[in-house]
Amino acid sequence: MDRIYNRAEDKNSANIIVYGKASDTKAYSDEACTMQCTTSELKNAFMKGCIVAIGSDSMYYPVSLSIASKVATLTYAKAGSTSGSAATATLVSVAD
């Protein structure tokens, strides 16, 4: 069994927020959506538990992370078009 340890940067941190825009599928590390997350940043956020914030009013939990060609894809669940249905959306990193 492997463990994921908190580091000094995680002290007194309740959660990590990964930001996204409704107009693109990039993962950002800042609320202004100017700095795209790297693969290692997105993987670290997913492993420690993060929240995906799209715009100022929508927040989601990620359900999976995959890495292909050194680019991470974070998949999160969001409400479907009908009651009881679910949909997913993705955010992508930039390679380290």
PDB file of N, CA and C in Angstrom:
ATOM      1  N   MET A   1       0.840  -1.163   0.000  1.00  0.00           N
ATOM      2  CA  MET A   1       0.000   0.000   0.000  1.00  0.00           C
ATOM      3  C   MET A   1       0.896   1.241   0.000  1.00  0.00           C
ATOM      4  N   ASP A   2       0.629   2.146  -0.915  1.00  0.00           N
ATOM      5  CA  ASP A   2       1.374   3.402  -0.988  1.00  0.00           C
ATOM      6  C   ASP A   2       0.630   4.483  -0.221  1.00  0.00           C
ATOM      7  N   ARG A   3       1.366   5.460   0.238  1.00  0.00           N
ATOM      8  CA  ARG A   3       0.784   6.593   0.947  1.00  0.00           C
ATOM      9  C   ARG A   3       1.154   7.884   0.227  1.00  0.00           C
ATOM     10  N   ILE A   4       0.279   8.849   0.332  1.00  0.00           N
ATOM     11  CA  ILE A   4       0.526  10.178  -0.204  1.00  0.00           C
ATOM     12  C   ILE A   4       0.658  11.094   1.006  1.00  0.00           C
ATOM     13  N   TYR A   5       1.816  11.688   1.171  1.00  0.00           N
ATOM     14  CA  TYR A   5       2.084  12.515   2.342  1.00  0.00           C
ATOM     15  C   TYR A   5       1.892  13.992   2.021  1.00  0.00           C
ATOM     16  N   ASN A   6       1.380  14.708   3.006  1.00  0.00           N
ATOM     17  CA  ASN A   6       1.316  16.160   2.894  1.00  0.00           C
ATOM     18  C   ASN A   6       2.725  16.720   2.933  1.00  0.00           C
ATOM     19  N   ARG A   7       2.931  17.787   2.215  1.00  0.00           N
ATOM     20  CA  ARG A   7       4.222  18.459   2.224  1.00  0.00           C
ATOM     21  C   ARG A   7       4.044  19.802   2.910  1.00  0.00           C
ATOM     22  N   ALA A   8       5.132  20.511   3.142  1.00  0.00           N
ATOM     23  CA  ALA A   8       5.064  21.802   3.820  1.00  0.00           C
ATOM     24  C   ALA A   8       4.106  22.759   3.107  1.00  0.00           C
ATOM     25  N   GLU A   9       4.054  22.689   1.788  1.00  0.00           N
ATOM     26  CA  GLU A   9       3.161  23.567   1.026  1.00  0.00           C
ATOM     27  C   GLU A   9       1.686  23.275   1.305  1.00  0.00           C
ATOM     28  N   ASP A  10       1.385  22.079   1.847  1.00  0.00           N
ATOM     29  CA  ASP A  10       0.010  21.685   2.121  1.00  0.00           C
ATOM     30  C   ASP A  10      -0.460  22.056   3.523  1.00  0.00           C
ATOM     31  N   LYS A  11       0.432  22.555   4.372  1.00  0.00           N
ATOM     32  CA  LYS A  11       0.074  22.869   5.755  1.00  0.00           C
ATOM     33  C   LYS A  11      -1.052  23.900   5.786  1.00  0.00           C
ATOM     34  N   ASN A  12      -2.047  23.612   6.593  1.00  0.00           N
ATOM     35  CA  ASN A  12      -3.214  24.479   6.778  1.00  0.00           C
ATOM     36  C   ASN A  12      -4.027  24.688   5.494  1.00  0.00           C
ATOM     37  N   SER A  13      -3.911  23.777   4.553  1.00  0.00           N
ATOM     38  CA  SER A  13      -4.663  23.857   3.307  1.00  0.00           C
ATOM     39  C   SER A  13      -5.856  22.912   3.383  1.00  0.00           C
ATOM     40  N   ALA A  14      -7.054  23.429   3.177  1.00  0.00           N
ATOM     41  CA  ALA A  14      -8.253  22.595   3.242  1.00  0.00           C
ATOM     42  C   ALA A  14      -8.485  21.858   1.929  1.00  0.00           C
ATOM     43  N   ASN A  15      -8.176  22.473   0.811  1.00  0.00           N
ATOM     44  CA  ASN A  15      -8.384  21.850  -0.486  1.00  0.00           C
ATOM     45  C   ASN A  15      -7.616  22.623  -1.555  1.00  0.00           C
ATOM     46  N   ILE A  16      -7.537  22.028  -2.724  1.00  0.00           N
ATOM     47  CA  ILE A  16      -6.880  22.644  -3.879  1.00  0.00           C
ATOM     48  C   ILE A  16      -7.963  22.930  -4.906  1.00  0.00           C
ATOM     49  N   ILE A  17      -7.946  24.111  -5.493  1.00  0.00           N
ATOM     50  CA  ILE A  17      -8.927  24.461  -6.519  1.00  0.00           C
ATOM     51  C   ILE A  17      -8.232  24.493  -7.871  1.00  0.00           C
ATOM     52  N   VAL A  18      -8.798  23.765  -8.830  1.00  0.00           N
ATOM     53  CA  VAL A  18      -8.357  23.800 -10.223  1.00  0.00           C
ATOM     54  C   VAL A  18      -9.422  24.594 -10.969  1.00  0.00           C
ATOM     55  N   TYR A  19      -8.999  25.624 -11.662  1.00  0.00           N
ATOM     56  CA  TYR A  19      -9.943  26.507 -12.340  1.00  0.00           C
ATOM     57  C   TYR A  19     -10.086  26.142 -13.810  1.00  0.00           C
ATOM     58  N   GLY A  20     -11.242  26.447 -14.361  1.00  0.00           N
ATOM     59  CA  GLY A  20     -11.489  26.237 -15.780  1.00  0.00           C
ATOM     60  C   GLY A  20     -12.457  27.285 -16.292  1.00  0.00           C
ATOM     61  N   LYS A  21     -12.497  27.429 -17.598  1.00  0.00           N
ATOM     62  CA  LYS A  21     -13.426  28.356 -18.241  1.00  0.00           C
ATOM     63  C   LYS A  21     -14.471  27.539 -18.997  1.00  0.00           C
ATOM     64  N   ALA A  22     -15.634  28.107 -19.168  1.00  0.00           N
ATOM     65  CA  ALA A  22     -16.668  27.444 -19.961  1.00  0.00           C
ATOM     66  C   ALA A  22     -16.293  27.460 -21.442  1.00  0.00           C
ATOM     67  N   SER A  23     -15.410  28.379 -21.832  1.00  0.00           N
ATOM     68  CA  SER A  23     -15.083  28.550 -23.251  1.00  0.00           C
ATOM     69  C   SER A  23     -13.921  27.686 -23.755  1.00  0.00           C
ATOM     70  N   ASP A  24     -13.183  27.002 -22.853  1.00  0.00           N
ATOM     71  CA  ASP A  24     -12.123  26.101 -23.303  1.00  0.00           C
ATOM     72  C   ASP A  24     -11.983  24.943 -22.324  1.00  0.00           C
ATOM     73  N   THR A  25     -11.081  24.019 -22.615  1.00  0.00           N
ATOM     74  CA  THR A  25     -10.940  22.832 -21.768  1.00  0.00           C
ATOM     75  C   THR A  25      -9.589  22.790 -21.063  1.00  0.00           C
ATOM     76  N   LYS A  26      -8.966  23.936 -20.876  1.00  0.00           N
ATOM     77  CA  LYS A  26      -7.670  23.980 -20.199  1.00  0.00           C
ATOM     78  C   LYS A  26      -7.859  24.082 -18.690  1.00  0.00           C
ATOM     79  N   ALA A  27      -6.949  23.446 -17.944  1.00  0.00           N
ATOM     80  CA  ALA A  27      -6.939  23.541 -16.488  1.00  0.00           C
ATOM     81  C   ALA A  27      -6.009  24.680 -16.090  1.00  0.00           C
ATOM     82  N   TYR A  28      -6.474  25.550 -15.205  1.00  0.00           N
ATOM     83  CA  TYR A  28      -5.696  26.708 -14.784  1.00  0.00           C
ATOM     84  C   TYR A  28      -5.437  26.662 -13.282  1.00  0.00           C
ATOM     85  N   SER A  29      -4.316  27.239 -12.872  1.00  0.00           N
ATOM     86  CA  SER A  29      -3.967  27.256 -11.453  1.00  0.00           C
ATOM     87  C   SER A  29      -4.375  28.560 -10.765  1.00  0.00           C
ATOM     88  N   ASP A  30      -4.892  29.516 -11.518  1.00  0.00           N
ATOM     89  CA  ASP A  30      -5.308  30.792 -10.932  1.00  0.00           C
ATOM     90  C   ASP A  30      -6.739  31.123 -11.342  1.00  0.00           C
ATOM     91  N   GLU A  31      -7.400  31.886 -10.502  1.00  0.00           N
ATOM     92  CA  GLU A  31      -8.808  32.215 -10.738  1.00  0.00           C
ATOM     93  C   GLU A  31      -9.013  33.040 -12.006  1.00  0.00           C
ATOM     94  N   ALA A  32      -8.032  33.830 -12.388  1.00  0.00           N
ATOM     95  CA  ALA A  32      -8.139  34.639 -13.601  1.00  0.00           C
ATOM     96  C   ALA A  32      -7.957  33.811 -14.867  1.00  0.00           C
ATOM     97  N   CYS A  33      -7.589  32.544 -14.709  1.00  0.00           N
ATOM     98  CA  CYS A  33      -7.384  31.615 -15.837  1.00  0.00           C
ATOM     99  C   CYS A  33      -6.327  32.123 -16.811  1.00  0.00           C
ATOM    100  N   THR A  34      -5.166  32.503 -16.259  1.00  0.00           N
ATOM    101  CA  THR A  34      -4.060  32.960 -17.097  1.00  0.00           C
ATOM    102  C   THR A  34      -2.874  31.997 -17.076  1.00  0.00           C
ATOM    103  N   MET A  35      -2.770  31.142 -16.035  1.00  0.00           N
ATOM    104  CA  MET A  35      -1.638  30.221 -15.914  1.00  0.00           C
ATOM    105  C   MET A  35      -2.145  28.785 -16.000  1.00  0.00           C
ATOM    106  N   GLN A  36      -1.846  28.126 -17.125  1.00  0.00           N
ATOM    107  CA  GLN A  36      -2.315  26.756 -17.313  1.00  0.00           C
ATOM    108  C   GLN A  36      -1.533  25.797 -16.418  1.00  0.00           C
ATOM    109  N   CYS A  37      -2.233  24.850 -15.807  1.00  0.00           N
ATOM    110  CA  CYS A  37      -1.596  23.847 -14.948  1.00  0.00           C
ATOM    111  C   CYS A  37      -0.677  22.947 -15.761  1.00  0.00           C
ATOM    112  N   THR A  38       0.444  22.572 -15.152  1.00  0.00           N
ATOM    113  CA  THR A  38       1.311  21.579 -15.768  1.00  0.00           C
ATOM    114  C   THR A  38       0.794  20.190 -15.396  1.00  0.00           C
ATOM    115  N   THR A  39       1.305  19.188 -16.072  1.00  0.00           N
ATOM    116  CA  THR A  39       0.896  17.812 -15.795  1.00  0.00           C
ATOM    117  C   THR A  39       1.171  17.440 -14.344  1.00  0.00           C
ATOM    118  N   SER A  40       2.355  17.782 -13.839  1.00  0.00           N
ATOM    119  CA  SER A  40       2.689  17.425 -12.455  1.00  0.00           C
ATOM    120  C   SER A  40       1.812  18.175 -11.452  1.00  0.00           C
ATOM    121  N   GLU A  41       1.468  19.422 -11.714  1.00  0.00           N
ATOM    122  CA  GLU A  41       0.578  20.179 -10.823  1.00  0.00           C
ATOM    123  C   GLU A  41      -0.817  19.563 -10.790  1.00  0.00           C
ATOM    124  N   LEU A  42      -1.326  19.181 -11.964  1.00  0.00           N
ATOM    125  CA  LEU A  42      -2.664  18.614 -12.035  1.00  0.00           C
ATOM    126  C   LEU A  42      -2.711  17.231 -11.380  1.00  0.00           C
ATOM    127  N   LYS A  43      -1.671  16.442 -11.577  1.00  0.00           N
ATOM    128  CA  LYS A  43      -1.606  15.123 -10.941  1.00  0.00           C
ATOM    129  C   LYS A  43      -1.549  15.275  -9.419  1.00  0.00           C
ATOM    130  N   ASN A  44      -0.733  16.190  -8.927  1.00  0.00           N
ATOM    131  CA  ASN A  44      -0.620  16.441  -7.490  1.00  0.00           C
ATOM    132  C   ASN A  44      -1.958  16.884  -6.908  1.00  0.00           C
ATOM    133  N   ALA A  45      -2.647  17.779  -7.586  1.00  0.00           N
ATOM    134  CA  ALA A  45      -3.947  18.261  -7.106  1.00  0.00           C
ATOM    135  C   ALA A  45      -4.954  17.119  -7.044  1.00  0.00           C
ATOM    136  N   PHE A  46      -4.977  16.279  -8.057  1.00  0.00           N
ATOM    137  CA  PHE A  46      -5.917  15.159  -8.076  1.00  0.00           C
ATOM    138  C   PHE A  46      -5.616  14.163  -6.960  1.00  0.00           C
ATOM    139  N   MET A  47      -4.354  13.843  -6.768  1.00  0.00           N
ATOM    140  CA  MET A  47      -3.970  12.863  -5.762  1.00  0.00           C
ATOM    141  C   MET A  47      -4.295  13.342  -4.345  1.00  0.00           C
ATOM    142  N   LYS A  48      -4.246  14.635  -4.112  1.00  0.00           N
ATOM    143  CA  LYS A  48      -4.503  15.174  -2.773  1.00  0.00           C
ATOM    144  C   LYS A  48      -5.955  15.613  -2.590  1.00  0.00           C
ATOM    145  N   GLY A  49      -6.739  15.499  -3.622  1.00  0.00           N
ATOM    146  CA  GLY A  49      -8.144  15.889  -3.540  1.00  0.00           C
ATOM    147  C   GLY A  49      -8.305  17.332  -3.947  1.00  0.00           C
ATOM    148  N   CYS A  50      -9.048  17.580  -4.988  1.00  0.00           N
ATOM    149  CA  CYS A  50      -9.225  18.956  -5.454  1.00  0.00           C
ATOM    150  C   CYS A  50     -10.681  19.191  -5.823  1.00  0.00           C
ATOM    151  N   ILE A  51     -10.984  20.443  -6.058  1.00  0.00           N
ATOM    152  CA  ILE A  51     -12.295  20.870  -6.533  1.00  0.00           C
ATOM    153  C   ILE A  51     -12.066  21.571  -7.864  1.00  0.00           C
ATOM    154  N   VAL A  52     -12.940  21.322  -8.819  1.00  0.00           N
ATOM    155  CA  VAL A  52     -12.882  21.999 -10.106  1.00  0.00           C
ATOM    156  C   VAL A  52     -13.882  23.146 -10.075  1.00  0.00           C
ATOM    157  N   ALA A  53     -13.411  24.363 -10.328  1.00  0.00           N
ATOM    158  CA  ALA A  53     -14.278  25.549 -10.355  1.00  0.00           C
ATOM    159  C   ALA A  53     -14.345  26.064 -11.783  1.00  0.00           C
ATOM    160  N   ILE A  54     -15.540  26.060 -12.352  1.00  0.00           N
ATOM    161  CA  ILE A  54     -15.763  26.587 -13.695  1.00  0.00           C
ATOM    162  C   ILE A  54     -16.541  27.882 -13.530  1.00  0.00           C
ATOM    163  N   GLY A  55     -15.909  28.981 -13.891  1.00  0.00           N
ATOM    164  CA  GLY A  55     -16.538  30.276 -13.654  1.00  0.00           C
ATOM    165  C   GLY A  55     -16.583  30.561 -12.159  1.00  0.00           C
ATOM    166  N   SER A  56     -17.487  31.421 -11.735  1.00  0.00           N
ATOM    167  CA  SER A  56     -17.530  31.798 -10.317  1.00  0.00           C
ATOM    168  C   SER A  56     -18.595  31.055  -9.516  1.00  0.00           C
ATOM    169  N   ASP A  57     -19.503  30.340 -10.191  1.00  0.00           N
ATOM    170  CA  ASP A  57     -20.616  29.736  -9.466  1.00  0.00           C
ATOM    171  C   ASP A  57     -20.726  28.218  -9.564  1.00  0.00           C
ATOM    172  N   SER A  58     -19.902  27.556 -10.355  1.00  0.00           N
ATOM    173  CA  SER A  58     -20.032  26.111 -10.537  1.00  0.00           C
ATOM    174  C   SER A  58     -18.795  25.393 -10.026  1.00  0.00           C
ATOM    175  N   MET A  59     -19.004  24.402  -9.144  1.00  0.00           N
ATOM    176  CA  MET A  59     -17.896  23.615  -8.595  1.00  0.00           C
ATOM    177  C   MET A  59     -18.227  22.137  -8.714  1.00  0.00           C
ATOM    178  N   TYR A  60     -17.197  21.338  -9.018  1.00  0.00           N
ATOM    179  CA  TYR A  60     -17.371  19.908  -9.249  1.00  0.00           C
ATOM    180  C   TYR A  60     -16.221  19.142  -8.615  1.00  0.00           C
ATOM    181  N   TYR A  61     -16.445  17.841  -8.398  1.00  0.00           N
ATOM    182  CA  TYR A  61     -15.381  16.957  -7.951  1.00  0.00           C
ATOM    183  C   TYR A  61     -14.876  16.157  -9.141  1.00  0.00           C
ATOM    184  N   PRO A  62     -13.558  16.000  -9.253  1.00  0.00           N
ATOM    185  CA  PRO A  62     -13.025  15.175 -10.332  1.00  0.00           C
ATOM    186  C   PRO A  62     -13.256  13.693 -10.036  1.00  0.00           C
ATOM    187  N   VAL A  63     -13.388  12.904 -11.099  1.00  0.00           N
ATOM    188  CA  VAL A  63     -13.600  11.468 -10.936  1.00  0.00           C
ATOM    189  C   VAL A  63     -12.443  10.641 -11.469  1.00  0.00           C
ATOM    190  N   SER A  64     -11.611  11.219 -12.326  1.00  0.00           N
ATOM    191  CA  SER A  64     -10.459  10.468 -12.834  1.00  0.00           C
ATOM    192  C   SER A  64      -9.419  11.407 -13.412  1.00  0.00           C
ATOM    193  N   LEU A  65      -8.209  10.852 -13.542  1.00  0.00           N
ATOM    194  CA  LEU A  65      -7.098  11.581 -14.167  1.00  0.00           C
ATOM    195  C   LEU A  65      -6.338  10.579 -15.019  1.00  0.00           C
ATOM    196  N   SER A  66      -6.049  10.954 -16.240  1.00  0.00           N
ATOM    197  CA  SER A  66      -5.237  10.099 -17.103  1.00  0.00           C
ATOM    198  C   SER A  66      -4.144  10.952 -17.734  1.00  0.00           C
ATOM    199  N   ILE A  67      -3.014  10.312 -18.020  1.00  0.00           N
ATOM    200  CA  ILE A  67      -1.885  11.009 -18.634  1.00  0.00           C
ATOM    201  C   ILE A  67      -1.503  10.276 -19.909  1.00  0.00           C
ATOM    202  N   ALA A  68      -1.469  11.003 -21.003  1.00  0.00           N
ATOM    203  CA  ALA A  68      -1.063  10.454 -22.294  1.00  0.00           C
ATOM    204  C   ALA A  68      -0.222  11.505 -23.008  1.00  0.00           C
ATOM    205  N   SER A  69       0.887  11.093 -23.567  1.00  0.00           N
ATOM    206  CA  SER A  69       1.804  12.011 -24.270  1.00  0.00           C
ATOM    207  C   SER A  69       2.206  13.182 -23.383  1.00  0.00           C
ATOM    208  N   LYS A  70       2.408  12.913 -22.074  1.00  0.00           N
ATOM    209  CA  LYS A  70       2.859  13.886 -21.078  1.00  0.00           C
ATOM    210  C   LYS A  70       1.848  14.998 -20.788  1.00  0.00           C
ATOM    211  N   VAL A  71       0.586  14.791 -21.182  1.00  0.00           N
ATOM    212  CA  VAL A  71      -0.480  15.753 -20.913  1.00  0.00           C
ATOM    213  C   VAL A  71      -1.536  15.065 -20.056  1.00  0.00           C
ATOM    214  N   ALA A  72      -1.907  15.693 -18.940  1.00  0.00           N
ATOM    215  CA  ALA A  72      -2.904  15.135 -18.033  1.00  0.00           C
ATOM    216  C   ALA A  72      -4.295  15.603 -18.427  1.00  0.00           C
ATOM    217  N   THR A  73      -5.251  14.685 -18.334  1.00  0.00           N
ATOM    218  CA  THR A  73      -6.657  14.997 -18.577  1.00  0.00           C
ATOM    219  C   THR A  73      -7.426  14.682 -17.309  1.00  0.00           C
ATOM    220  N   LEU A  74      -8.044  15.694 -16.738  1.00  0.00           N
ATOM    221  CA  LEU A  74      -8.827  15.568 -15.508  1.00  0.00           C
ATOM    222  C   LEU A  74     -10.297  15.522 -15.909  1.00  0.00           C
ATOM    223  N   THR A  75     -10.985  14.456 -15.528  1.00  0.00           N
ATOM    224  CA  THR A  75     -12.407  14.307 -15.836  1.00  0.00           C
ATOM    225  C   THR A  75     -13.209  14.583 -14.573  1.00  0.00           C
ATOM    226  N   TYR A  76     -14.250  15.393 -14.704  1.00  0.00           N
ATOM    227  CA  TYR A  76     -15.102  15.699 -13.562  1.00  0.00           C
ATOM    228  C   TYR A  76     -16.560  15.471 -13.929  1.00  0.00           C
ATOM    229  N   ALA A  77     -17.353  15.164 -12.912  1.00  0.00           N
ATOM    230  CA  ALA A  77     -18.779  14.895 -13.107  1.00  0.00           C
ATOM    231  C   ALA A  77     -19.561  16.189 -12.947  1.00  0.00           C
ATOM    232  N   LYS A  78     -20.569  16.326 -13.768  1.00  0.00           N
ATOM    233  CA  LYS A  78     -21.460  17.469 -13.634  1.00  0.00           C
ATOM    234  C   LYS A  78     -22.880  17.021 -13.939  1.00  0.00           C
ATOM    235  N   ALA A  79     -23.838  17.858 -13.665  1.00  0.00           N
ATOM    236  CA  ALA A  79     -25.237  17.486 -13.834  1.00  0.00           C
ATOM    237  C   ALA A  79     -25.549  17.219 -15.293  1.00  0.00           C
ATOM    238  N   GLY A  80     -26.380  16.218 -15.520  1.00  0.00           N
ATOM    239  CA  GLY A  80     -26.819  15.889 -16.866  1.00  0.00           C
ATOM    240  C   GLY A  80     -27.975  16.765 -17.299  1.00  0.00           C
ATOM    241  N   SER A  81     -28.505  16.489 -18.465  1.00  0.00           N
ATOM    242  CA  SER A  81     -29.577  17.316 -19.000  1.00  0.00           C
ATOM    243  C   SER A  81     -30.952  16.944 -18.443  1.00  0.00           C
ATOM    244  N   THR A  82     -31.075  15.730 -17.855  1.00  0.00           N
ATOM    245  CA  THR A  82     -32.338  15.336 -17.245  1.00  0.00           C
ATOM    246  C   THR A  82     -32.097  14.926 -15.805  1.00  0.00           C
ATOM    247  N   SER A  83     -33.126  14.969 -15.007  1.00  0.00           N
ATOM    248  CA  SER A  83     -33.003  14.619 -13.602  1.00  0.00           C
ATOM    249  C   SER A  83     -32.508  13.190 -13.436  1.00  0.00           C
ATOM    250  N   GLY A  84     -31.498  13.023 -12.600  1.00  0.00           N
ATOM    251  CA  GLY A  84     -30.951  11.693 -12.349  1.00  0.00           C
ATOM    252  C   GLY A  84     -29.874  11.263 -13.322  1.00  0.00           C
ATOM    253  N   SER A  85     -29.630  12.021 -14.362  1.00  0.00           N
ATOM    254  CA  SER A  85     -28.574  11.659 -15.307  1.00  0.00           C
ATOM    255  C   SER A  85     -27.295  12.418 -14.957  1.00  0.00           C
ATOM    256  N   ALA A  86     -26.199  11.913 -15.434  1.00  0.00           N
ATOM    257  CA  ALA A  86     -24.911  12.559 -15.166  1.00  0.00           C
ATOM    258  C   ALA A  86     -24.142  12.717 -16.461  1.00  0.00           C
ATOM    259  N   ALA A  87     -23.293  13.688 -16.488  1.00  0.00           N
ATOM    260  CA  ALA A  87     -22.437  13.933 -17.637  1.00  0.00           C
ATOM    261  C   ALA A  87     -21.027  14.171 -17.118  1.00  0.00           C
ATOM    262  N   THR A  88     -20.058  14.090 -17.985  1.00  0.00           N
ATOM    263  CA  THR A  88     -18.691  14.390 -17.595  1.00  0.00           C
ATOM    264  C   THR A  88     -18.111  15.440 -18.530  1.00  0.00           C
ATOM    265  N   ALA A  89     -17.094  16.112 -18.053  1.00  0.00           N
ATOM    266  CA  ALA A  89     -16.365  17.088 -18.842  1.00  0.00           C
ATOM    267  C   ALA A  89     -14.887  16.931 -18.460  1.00  0.00           C
ATOM    268  N   THR A  90     -14.006  17.489 -19.255  1.00  0.00           N
ATOM    269  CA  THR A  90     -12.566  17.338 -18.996  1.00  0.00           C
ATOM    270  C   THR A  90     -11.846  18.669 -19.041  1.00  0.00           C
ATOM    271  N   LEU A  91     -10.709  18.694 -18.332  1.00  0.00           N
ATOM    272  CA  LEU A  91      -9.758  19.807 -18.380  1.00  0.00           C
ATOM    273  C   LEU A  91      -8.395  19.186 -18.660  1.00  0.00           C
ATOM    274  N   VAL A  92      -7.562  19.869 -19.435  1.00  0.00           N
ATOM    275  CA  VAL A  92      -6.250  19.332 -19.787  1.00  0.00           C
ATOM    276  C   VAL A  92      -5.134  20.259 -19.319  1.00  0.00           C
ATOM    277  N   SER A  93      -3.993  19.643 -19.048  1.00  0.00           N
ATOM    278  CA  SER A  93      -2.813  20.387 -18.619  1.00  0.00           C
ATOM    279  C   SER A  93      -1.942  20.691 -19.821  1.00  0.00           C
ATOM    280  N   VAL A  94      -0.856  21.381 -19.548  1.00  0.00           N
ATOM    281  CA  VAL A  94       0.205  21.558 -20.522  1.00  0.00           C
ATOM    282  C   VAL A  94       1.350  20.662 -20.037  1.00  0.00           C
ATOM    283  N   ALA A  95       2.092  20.052 -20.942  1.00  0.00           N
ATOM    284  CA  ALA A  95       3.162  19.143 -20.569  1.00  0.00           C
ATOM    285  C   ALA A  95       4.238  19.883 -19.781  1.00  0.00           C
ATOM    286  N   ASP A  96       4.835  19.189 -18.804  1.00  0.00           N
ATOM    287  CA  ASP A  96       5.935  19.766 -18.003  1.00  0.00           C
ATOM    288  C   ASP A  96       7.128  20.072 -18.890  1.00  0.00           C
TER     289      ASP A  96
END
